[in-house]
Short mmCIF file of C-alpha atoms (C1' of nucleotides) in Angstrom, two decimals:
data_model
loop_
_atom_site.label_atom_id
_atom_site.label_comp_id
_atom_site.label_asym_id
_atom_site.label_seq_id
_atom_site.Cartn_x
_atom_site.Cartn_y
_atom_site.Cartn_z
CA MET A 1 118.19 43.56 -150.13
CA MET A 2 117.61 40.07 -148.72
CA SER A 3 114.86 40.68 -146.22
CA GLU A 4 113.20 37.27 -145.90
CA PRO A 5 113.84 35.30 -142.72
CA LEU A 6 117.13 33.47 -142.68
CA GLN A 7 115.81 30.10 -141.55
CA GLU A 8 117.51 27.08 -140.16
CA THR A 9 119.61 26.47 -143.29
CA GLU A 10 121.66 29.54 -142.59
CA THR A 11 122.95 28.70 -139.17
CA GLY A 12 122.66 24.93 -138.91
CA PHE A 13 119.90 25.21 -136.41
CA ASP A 14 117.14 27.62 -135.64
CA VAL A 15 118.61 30.29 -133.38
CA GLY A 16 115.36 32.23 -133.26
CA ALA A 17 113.17 29.31 -132.28
CA GLN A 18 115.76 28.18 -129.78
CA LEU A 19 115.90 31.57 -128.11
CA ARG A 20 112.13 31.77 -128.01
CA ALA A 21 111.91 28.30 -126.46
CA VAL A 22 114.47 29.13 -123.81
CA ARG A 23 112.88 32.46 -123.01
CA GLU A 24 109.39 31.02 -122.72
CA ALA A 25 110.66 28.15 -120.60
CA ARG A 26 111.68 30.77 -118.03
CA GLY A 27 108.37 32.54 -118.32
CA LEU A 28 109.95 35.77 -119.52
CA SER A 29 108.36 38.22 -121.96
CA GLN A 30 110.45 39.75 -124.72
CA ARG A 31 110.38 43.05 -122.89
CA GLU A 32 111.35 41.56 -119.56
CA LEU A 33 114.26 39.68 -121.06
CA ALA A 34 115.28 42.79 -123.00
CA ARG A 35 115.33 44.80 -119.80
CA ARG A 36 117.48 42.23 -118.01
CA ALA A 37 119.81 41.86 -120.96
CA GLY A 38 120.19 45.55 -121.66
CA VAL A 39 118.91 45.41 -125.23
CA THR A 40 115.64 46.56 -126.76
CA ASN A 41 112.61 44.33 -127.07
CA GLY A 42 112.68 44.87 -130.83
CA THR A 43 116.05 43.19 -131.04
CA ILE A 44 114.71 40.10 -129.35
CA SER A 45 111.63 40.07 -131.53
CA LEU A 46 113.73 40.24 -134.69
CA ILE A 47 116.12 37.54 -133.53
CA GLU A 48 113.30 35.19 -132.60
CA GLN A 49 111.75 35.64 -136.02
CA ASN A 50 115.13 35.00 -137.65
CA LYS A 51 114.87 38.37 -139.31
CA ASN A 52 118.43 38.99 -138.36
CA SER A 53 121.34 36.96 -137.11
CA PRO A 54 122.60 38.47 -133.89
CA SER A 55 126.24 39.18 -133.37
CA VAL A 56 127.91 36.93 -130.88
CA ALA A 57 128.24 39.90 -128.55
CA SER A 58 124.51 40.64 -128.72
CA LEU A 59 123.47 37.04 -128.34
CA LYS A 60 125.73 36.81 -125.31
CA LYS A 61 124.08 39.86 -123.79
CA VAL A 62 120.64 38.38 -124.37
CA LEU A 63 121.61 35.00 -122.94
CA ASP A 64 123.11 36.69 -119.90
CA GLY A 65 119.61 37.87 -119.13
CA ILE A 66 118.30 34.32 -119.10
CA PRO A 67 120.93 33.48 -117.74
CA MET A 68 122.60 30.91 -119.99
CA THR A 69 126.00 30.53 -121.60
CA LEU A 70 126.65 30.43 -125.32
CA ALA A 71 127.95 26.90 -124.93
CA GLU A 72 124.74 25.77 -123.27
CA PHE A 73 122.66 27.50 -125.90
CA PHE A 74 124.38 25.87 -128.84
CA ALA A 75 124.63 22.53 -127.08
CA LEU A 76 120.86 22.27 -127.51
CA GLU A 77 121.50 21.84 -131.21
CA GLN A 78 121.36 18.05 -131.21
CA PRO A 79 117.84 16.67 -131.63
CA PRO A 80 116.54 14.27 -128.99
CA CYS A 81 116.70 10.51 -129.49
CA ASP A 82 114.22 7.75 -128.93
CA GLN A 83 115.03 4.50 -127.13
CA VAL A 84 115.06 4.92 -123.37
CA PHE A 85 115.29 1.48 -121.79
CA PHE A 86 118.07 -0.96 -122.50
CA ARG A 87 117.93 -4.53 -121.18
CA ALA A 88 121.23 -5.97 -120.03
CA ALA A 89 121.32 -8.12 -123.17
CA GLU A 90 120.70 -5.13 -125.40
CA LEU A 91 123.86 -3.28 -124.50
CA VAL A 92 126.02 -3.08 -127.61
CA THR A 93 129.25 -4.96 -127.06
CA LEU A 94 132.50 -3.72 -128.49
CA THR A 95 135.72 -5.62 -127.95
CA LYS A 96 139.14 -4.12 -128.27
CA GLY A 97 141.79 -6.62 -127.32
CA ALA A 98 141.57 -7.39 -123.62
CA VAL A 99 139.05 -4.63 -123.00
CA SER A 100 135.34 -5.14 -123.51
CA PHE A 101 132.90 -2.24 -123.67
CA ARG A 102 129.16 -2.60 -123.33
CA GLN A 103 127.54 0.58 -124.50
CA VAL A 104 124.13 1.98 -123.57
CA GLY A 105 122.59 2.75 -126.94
CA ALA A 106 124.57 3.68 -130.02
CA ARG A 107 122.93 6.67 -131.57
CA GLU A 108 124.24 9.40 -133.75
CA GLY A 109 124.11 12.88 -132.30
CA GLN A 110 123.90 12.01 -128.65
CA ALA A 111 125.91 14.07 -126.22
CA LEU A 112 126.44 11.39 -123.60
CA GLN A 113 127.96 7.94 -123.88
CA ILE A 114 127.73 5.43 -121.09
CA LEU A 115 129.87 2.30 -121.01
CA HIS A 116 130.09 -0.76 -118.84
CA GLU A 117 133.73 -1.73 -119.26
CA HIS A 118 135.54 -4.98 -118.46
CA TYR A 119 139.31 -4.95 -118.35
CA ALA A 120 140.85 -8.43 -118.41
CA PRO A 121 144.00 -8.90 -116.30
CA GLY A 122 146.83 -7.12 -118.08
CA ALA A 123 144.48 -5.17 -120.36
CA ASP A 124 145.92 -1.85 -121.49
CA THR A 125 144.54 0.92 -123.67
CA GLY A 126 148.04 1.33 -125.06
CA LYS A 127 151.35 2.96 -124.47
CA ALA A 128 150.37 5.67 -126.96
CA MET A 129 148.14 7.75 -124.73
CA LEU A 130 144.56 8.46 -125.74
CA ARG A 131 143.50 12.03 -126.45
CA HIS A 132 140.20 13.40 -127.67
CA ASP A 133 137.74 16.21 -127.06
CA GLY A 134 135.29 16.20 -124.16
CA GLU A 135 135.17 14.97 -120.60
CA GLU A 136 135.05 11.51 -119.17
CA GLY A 137 134.63 9.96 -115.78
CA GLY A 138 133.69 6.72 -114.11
CA ILE A 139 133.43 4.60 -111.00
CA VAL A 140 135.23 1.32 -110.35
CA LEU A 141 132.96 -1.56 -109.35
CA ARG A 142 135.37 -4.44 -109.04
CA GLY A 143 139.09 -5.14 -109.34
CA ARG A 144 141.81 -2.55 -109.60
CA ILE A 145 142.90 -0.33 -112.45
CA GLU A 146 145.84 1.97 -112.99
CA LEU A 147 144.88 5.27 -114.58
CA THR A 148 147.39 7.72 -115.99
CA VAL A 149 146.25 11.26 -116.85
CA GLY A 150 148.95 13.63 -118.01
CA GLU A 151 151.71 13.37 -115.46
CA ARG A 152 149.49 11.85 -112.79
CA ARG A 153 149.03 8.15 -112.09
CA GLU A 154 146.96 6.31 -109.51
CA VAL A 155 145.54 2.87 -108.88
CA LEU A 156 141.80 2.86 -108.25
CA GLY A 157 139.77 0.16 -106.53
CA PRO A 158 136.07 -0.53 -105.93
CA GLY A 159 134.15 2.67 -105.17
CA ASP A 160 136.94 4.91 -106.36
CA ALA A 161 136.26 7.24 -109.24
CA TYR A 162 137.88 9.54 -111.77
CA HIS A 163 136.93 12.53 -113.85
CA PHE A 164 139.10 14.46 -116.28
CA ASP A 165 139.23 16.45 -119.49
CA SER A 166 139.77 13.97 -122.29
CA SER A 167 142.12 16.29 -124.13
CA GLN A 168 144.73 15.35 -121.55
CA PRO A 169 146.61 12.22 -122.64
CA HIS A 170 145.32 9.22 -120.70
CA ARG A 171 145.73 5.47 -120.36
CA PHE A 172 143.98 2.66 -118.52
CA ARG A 173 145.75 -0.52 -117.40
CA ASN A 174 144.55 -3.45 -115.37
CA ILE A 175 147.69 -4.29 -113.43
CA GLY A 176 146.00 -6.83 -111.15
CA ASP A 177 145.17 -10.46 -111.87
CA GLU A 178 141.43 -10.03 -111.52
CA VAL A 179 138.96 -8.66 -114.03
CA CYS A 180 138.33 -4.95 -113.43
CA GLU A 181 134.85 -3.63 -113.99
CA VAL A 182 134.17 0.07 -114.50
CA ILE A 183 131.13 2.11 -115.41
CA SER A 184 132.14 5.18 -117.29
CA ALA A 185 130.60 8.11 -119.04
CA CYS A 186 131.92 10.37 -121.70
CA THR A 187 130.72 13.54 -123.34
CA PRO A 188 130.77 13.79 -126.27
CA PRO A 189 131.12 10.11 -127.33
CA TYR A 190 134.35 9.17 -129.02
CA LEU A 191 134.35 5.43 -129.63
CA MET B 1 132.41 55.16 -132.79
CA MET B 2 133.74 52.50 -130.44
CA SER B 3 136.61 51.13 -132.43
CA GLU B 4 138.86 49.59 -129.76
CA PRO B 5 138.94 45.82 -129.53
CA LEU B 6 136.02 44.35 -127.64
CA GLN B 7 138.04 41.97 -125.47
CA GLU B 8 137.05 39.02 -123.43
CA THR B 9 134.80 40.99 -121.09
CA GLU B 10 132.32 41.56 -123.87
CA THR B 11 131.55 38.00 -124.77
CA GLY B 12 132.52 35.95 -121.74
CA PHE B 13 135.40 34.44 -123.57
CA ASP B 14 137.74 35.48 -126.31
CA VAL B 15 136.07 34.59 -129.60
CA GLY B 16 138.90 36.03 -131.65
CA ALA B 17 141.68 34.16 -129.89
CA GLN B 18 139.60 31.01 -129.95
CA LEU B 19 139.04 31.24 -133.69
CA ARG B 20 142.69 31.94 -134.30
CA ALA B 21 143.71 28.96 -132.18
CA VAL B 22 141.33 26.65 -133.98
CA ARG B 23 142.37 27.90 -137.40
CA GLU B 24 146.07 27.60 -136.70
CA ALA B 25 145.58 24.15 -135.22
CA ARG B 26 144.36 23.08 -138.67
CA GLY B 27 147.24 24.81 -140.38
CA LEU B 28 144.98 27.15 -142.34
CA SER B 29 145.83 30.71 -143.33
CA GLN B 30 143.21 33.43 -142.95
CA ARG B 31 142.81 33.50 -146.71
CA GLU B 32 142.52 29.75 -147.07
CA LEU B 33 139.87 29.56 -144.37
CA ALA B 34 138.09 32.55 -145.91
CA ARG B 35 138.00 30.81 -149.27
CA ARG B 36 136.56 27.62 -147.78
CA ALA B 37 134.04 29.53 -145.70
CA GLY B 38 132.93 31.89 -148.44
CA VAL B 39 133.86 35.08 -146.60
CA THR B 40 136.68 37.54 -147.13
CA ASN B 41 140.02 37.28 -145.41
CA GLY B 42 139.45 40.71 -143.91
CA THR B 43 136.45 39.41 -142.03
CA ILE B 44 138.52 36.72 -140.41
CA SER B 45 141.31 39.13 -139.59
CA LEU B 46 138.90 41.52 -137.88
CA ILE B 47 137.18 38.77 -135.94
CA GLU B 48 140.46 37.32 -134.74
CA GLN B 49 141.54 40.73 -133.49
CA ASN B 50 138.19 41.17 -131.75
CA LYS B 51 137.67 44.30 -133.81
CA ASN B 52 134.15 43.16 -134.45
CA SER B 53 131.81 40.56 -133.04
CA PRO B 54 130.61 38.35 -135.86
CA SER B 55 126.96 37.59 -136.34
CA VAL B 56 126.03 34.04 -135.54
CA ALA B 57 125.41 33.49 -139.25
CA SER B 58 128.90 34.69 -140.16
CA LEU B 59 130.60 32.76 -137.41
CA LYS B 60 128.74 29.66 -138.54
CA LYS B 61 129.96 30.18 -142.10
CA VAL B 62 133.53 30.57 -140.89
CA LEU B 63 133.35 27.50 -138.66
CA ASP B 64 131.89 25.47 -141.53
CA GLY B 65 135.18 26.04 -143.28
CA ILE B 66 137.11 24.48 -140.39
CA PRO B 67 134.81 22.44 -140.10
CA MET B 68 133.42 22.79 -136.59
CA THR B 69 129.98 23.34 -135.10
CA LEU B 70 128.97 26.34 -133.03
CA ALA B 71 128.37 24.03 -130.10
CA GLU B 72 131.88 22.64 -130.33
CA PHE B 73 133.34 26.11 -130.65
CA PHE B 74 131.62 27.49 -127.58
CA ALA B 75 132.15 24.30 -125.63
CA LEU B 76 135.83 25.25 -125.54
CA GLU B 77 134.79 28.12 -123.31
CA GLN B 78 135.12 26.25 -120.03
CA PRO B 79 138.69 25.96 -118.84
CA PRO B 80 139.79 22.47 -117.88
CA CYS B 81 139.54 21.38 -114.27
CA ASP B 82 142.08 19.81 -112.02
CA GLN B 83 141.31 16.89 -109.73
CA VAL B 84 141.28 13.58 -111.59
CA PHE B 85 141.19 10.83 -109.02
CA PHE B 86 138.48 10.48 -106.39
CA ARG B 87 138.78 7.95 -103.59
CA ALA B 88 135.55 6.23 -102.60
CA ALA B 89 135.44 8.33 -99.43
CA GLU B 90 135.92 11.53 -101.38
CA LEU B 91 132.71 11.27 -103.35
CA VAL B 92 130.46 14.14 -102.33
CA THR B 93 127.33 12.81 -100.71
CA LEU B 94 123.99 14.46 -101.25
CA THR B 95 120.85 13.14 -99.61
CA LYS B 96 117.35 13.89 -100.80
CA GLY B 97 114.81 11.97 -98.76
CA ALA B 98 115.16 8.27 -99.42
CA VAL B 99 117.58 8.80 -102.28
CA SER B 100 121.30 9.23 -101.72
CA PHE B 101 123.65 10.53 -104.40
CA ARG B 102 127.41 10.25 -104.27
CA GLN B 103 128.91 12.55 -106.84
CA VAL B 104 132.29 12.35 -108.57
CA GLY B 105 133.73 15.83 -108.04
CA ALA B 106 131.65 18.96 -107.71
CA ARG B 107 133.14 21.55 -109.95
CA GLU B 108 131.65 24.54 -111.65
CA GLY B 109 131.71 24.48 -115.39
CA GLN B 110 132.04 20.77 -115.96
CA ALA B 111 130.01 19.21 -118.73
CA LEU B 112 129.64 15.78 -117.22
CA GLN B 113 128.23 14.70 -113.88
CA ILE B 114 128.62 11.18 -112.59
CA LEU B 115 126.61 9.85 -109.66
CA HIS B 116 126.53 6.69 -107.61
CA GLU B 117 122.90 6.59 -106.49
CA HIS B 118 121.24 4.59 -103.74
CA TYR B 119 117.46 4.33 -103.70
CA ALA B 120 116.04 3.06 -100.42
CA PRO B 121 112.97 0.80 -100.69
CA GLY B 122 110.03 3.02 -101.60
CA ALA B 123 112.26 5.94 -102.62
CA ASP B 124 110.65 8.13 -105.25
CA THR B 125 111.89 11.23 -107.07
CA GLY B 126 108.33 12.52 -106.83
CA LYS B 127 104.98 12.47 -108.52
CA ALA B 128 105.82 15.82 -110.10
CA MET B 129 108.02 14.60 -112.90
CA LEU B 130 111.56 15.94 -113.27
CA ARG B 131 112.48 17.98 -116.32
CA HIS B 132 115.70 19.75 -117.17
CA ASP B 133 118.07 20.33 -120.05
CA GLY B 134 120.59 17.74 -121.18
CA GLU B 135 120.85 13.99 -121.43
CA GLU B 136 121.14 11.35 -118.77
CA GLY B 137 121.69 7.65 -118.59
CA GLY B 138 122.79 4.94 -116.23
CA ILE B 139 123.20 1.30 -115.43
CA VAL B 140 121.53 -0.61 -112.59
CA LEU B 141 123.93 -2.51 -110.34
CA ARG B 142 121.63 -3.97 -107.71
CA GLY B 143 117.92 -4.10 -106.88
CA ARG B 144 115.11 -2.99 -109.15
CA ILE B 145 113.88 0.43 -110.11
CA GLU B 146 110.86 1.68 -111.97
CA LEU B 147 111.66 4.41 -114.45
CA THR B 148 109.03 6.52 -116.16
CA VAL B 149 110.02 8.67 -119.14
CA GLY B 150 107.23 10.55 -120.86
CA GLU B 151 104.52 7.97 -121.52
CA ARG B 152 106.87 5.02 -121.14
CA ARG B 153 107.47 3.02 -117.98
CA GLU B 154 109.67 0.02 -117.28
CA VAL B 155 111.22 -1.79 -114.34
CA LEU B 156 114.96 -2.23 -114.66
CA GLY B 157 117.13 -4.76 -112.84
CA PRO B 158 120.87 -5.43 -112.52
CA GLY B 159 122.71 -4.88 -115.80
CA ASP B 160 119.79 -3.03 -117.38
CA ALA B 161 120.33 0.52 -118.49
CA TYR B 162 118.57 3.66 -119.64
CA HIS B 163 119.36 6.74 -121.65
CA PHE B 164 117.07 9.63 -122.49
CA ASP B 165 116.79 13.33 -123.12
CA SER B 166 116.26 14.99 -119.76
CA SER B 167 113.79 17.48 -121.19
CA GLN B 168 111.28 14.62 -121.22
CA PRO B 169 109.47 14.39 -117.89
CA HIS B 170 110.90 11.53 -115.84
CA ARG B 171 110.64 9.82 -112.48
CA PHE B 172 112.55 7.13 -110.60
CA ARG B 173 110.91 4.84 -108.01
CA ASN B 174 112.27 1.92 -106.07
CA ILE B 175 109.19 -0.30 -105.95
CA GLY B 176 111.01 -3.30 -104.47
CA ASP B 177 111.97 -3.93 -100.86
CA GLU B 178 115.69 -3.95 -101.47
CA VAL B 179 118.06 -1.03 -101.88
CA CYS B 180 118.58 -0.19 -105.55
CA GLU B 181 122.00 0.96 -106.65
CA VAL B 182 122.54 2.82 -109.91
CA ILE B 183 125.49 4.54 -111.53
CA SER B 184 124.32 7.39 -113.66
CA ALA B 185 125.72 10.16 -115.76
CA CYS B 186 124.24 13.42 -116.83
CA THR B 187 125.30 16.17 -119.19
CA PRO B 188 125.16 18.97 -118.33
CA PRO B 189 124.91 18.57 -114.53
CA TYR B 190 121.66 19.65 -112.94
CA LEU B 191 121.79 18.81 -109.24
"C1'" DT C 1 82.69 51.22 -122.56
"C1'" DA C 2 86.87 53.81 -121.75
"C1'" DG C 3 91.30 53.67 -119.86
"C1'" DC C 4 95.39 51.43 -118.92
"C1'" DA C 5 99.07 48.04 -119.01
"C1'" DG C 6 101.19 44.44 -121.09
"C1'" DC C 7 102.27 41.72 -125.18
"C1'" DG C 8 104.83 40.92 -129.92
"C1'" DT C 9 105.68 43.27 -134.23
"C1'" DT C 10 107.21 46.81 -137.40
"C1'" DT C 11 109.88 50.88 -139.25
"C1'" DA C 12 113.41 54.69 -140.06
"C1'" DA C 13 117.62 56.13 -138.43
"C1'" DA C 14 121.96 55.09 -135.95
"C1'" DA C 15 125.58 51.94 -135.31
"C1'" DA C 16 127.68 47.91 -136.17
"C1'" DT C 17 129.59 44.32 -139.40
"C1'" DC C 18 131.19 42.67 -144.04
"C1'" DT C 19 133.23 43.21 -148.63
"C1'" DA C 20 136.53 44.59 -152.03
"C1'" DG C 21 140.61 46.19 -152.68
"C1'" DA C 22 144.99 48.32 -151.31
"C1'" DC C 23 148.99 48.05 -148.23
"C1'" DA C 24 153.29 46.49 -145.86
"C1'" DA C 25 156.02 42.58 -144.40
"C1'" DT C 26 158.05 38.14 -145.18
"C1'" DA C 27 159.78 34.30 -147.86
"C1'" DC C 28 161.08 31.94 -151.87
"C1'" DT C 29 162.72 31.69 -156.93
"C1'" DC C 30 165.37 33.19 -160.57
"C1'" DG D 1 168.83 42.13 -156.17
"C1'" DA D 2 164.24 42.01 -158.78
"C1'" DG D 3 160.16 39.55 -159.25
"C1'" DT D 4 156.48 36.85 -157.46
"C1'" DA D 5 153.61 34.76 -154.11
"C1'" DT D 6 151.79 34.55 -149.56
"C1'" DT D 7 150.98 36.36 -145.22
"C1'" DG D 8 148.07 39.51 -141.93
"C1'" DT D 9 146.29 44.18 -141.61
"C1'" DC D 10 143.72 48.26 -142.81
"C1'" DT D 11 140.12 51.46 -145.07
"C1'" DA D 12 135.93 53.20 -147.69
"C1'" DG D 13 131.64 51.88 -149.00
"C1'" DA D 14 127.87 48.33 -149.06
"C1'" DT D 15 125.21 45.63 -146.18
"C1'" DT D 16 123.33 44.12 -141.88
"C1'" DT D 17 122.12 44.61 -137.17
"C1'" DT D 18 120.39 47.52 -133.32
"C1'" DT D 19 117.89 51.20 -131.44
"C1'" DA D 20 114.00 54.13 -130.40
"C1'" DA D 21 109.53 54.86 -131.07
"C1'" DA D 22 105.21 53.79 -132.89
"C1'" DC D 23 101.52 50.31 -134.05
"C1'" DG D 24 97.84 46.93 -133.25
"C1'" DC D 25 96.31 43.50 -130.25
"C1'" DT D 26 94.72 41.31 -125.79
"C1'" DG D 27 93.22 41.30 -121.07
"C1'" DC D 28 92.09 43.67 -116.94
"C1'" DT D 29 89.67 47.35 -114.02
"C1'" DA D 30 86.69 50.86 -113.10
#
DNA sequence: TAGCAGCGTTTAAAAATCTAGACAATACTC
DNA sequence: GAGTATTGTCTAGATTTTTAAACGCTGCTA
């Protein structure tokens, strides 16, 4: 029993439509993709129509023929947003003690967060290290900042940069007596 | 037939071990998670042992009981990277005509790409608009740049910012006679 | 127009997954 | 120790996915 299409409600987003979109974006036919992936064209047809929900193993095989990873495939889940341009005055300002963040946009569901950060002299994100999912990185524009990531610690100046997995405990401290300015990015957003 | 565990080679990463790790991190038993997810405990046991490869629909149901999205689950695929600190001189420089990119790190499998971009006067990413997966955004430090995204076009100056879905066609042009400097981020990387 | 090649879809049978329930092992209570 | 509850695993049968092959359609070539 149960032979109607599954639809978006079953999986949180439309696997079939997503696969079709990805496949067509590469200009592949169902048969061509099937050949590369080592499955039959019928399988791909059924998946694209949401007439069945592929096993992870099968979906992986199909995506290998694209090629694309499972992570990339499911990362397309979030719908696109709208505002593109942000005037300097429009950046959303968040203040947390001696640290001021100016954020580009503030939308739900976005994968990327960009911040223009100002660390006052002595500013510190706290002795209790930060930890969260995702990746973050940035470039120092002005001043000097001490960054601790796990066991490692360095002082970065203008032009220097950092990039790490946010699940590692980390801490920012302005140990100079000048404001430190940093532009940073983070995926996914966590503030 | 075929009753041995599937193992990591089948799916690119170990779905079973990943599910087990996530479940145990929340302190849930197989039965408790099964109850929340609306599946049987046997299902979860078999998945965790890689004795079967769940359908996307089933995996989604299980993850809903965590709760966790498919994207989050598969995003744990990439192992963490290593280098954290990048001295100004260490930024990898890429040059593409009148545009120069200085990239923070250059690793495979990272979700976030951060660039320090320099657009010479007249620099243009091309009349053929760029399109790729992901999101990108940035902040202008110096000079002025004209950004076109889909039907929209604006000129941004110091402190202004942008953020859009990279699947929309886009183009950057330095229409002034001064170098334009931008710090941008992109997820996933595309250069 | 016939013939051929490619496309996406459909269907019955083969192969996989999922459920319901039983099983053994551990831990805690009485 | 017996009794009970909870844990993860396993197995037969129900259900679903996957295959292999056919179908109808379109576009191209002779």
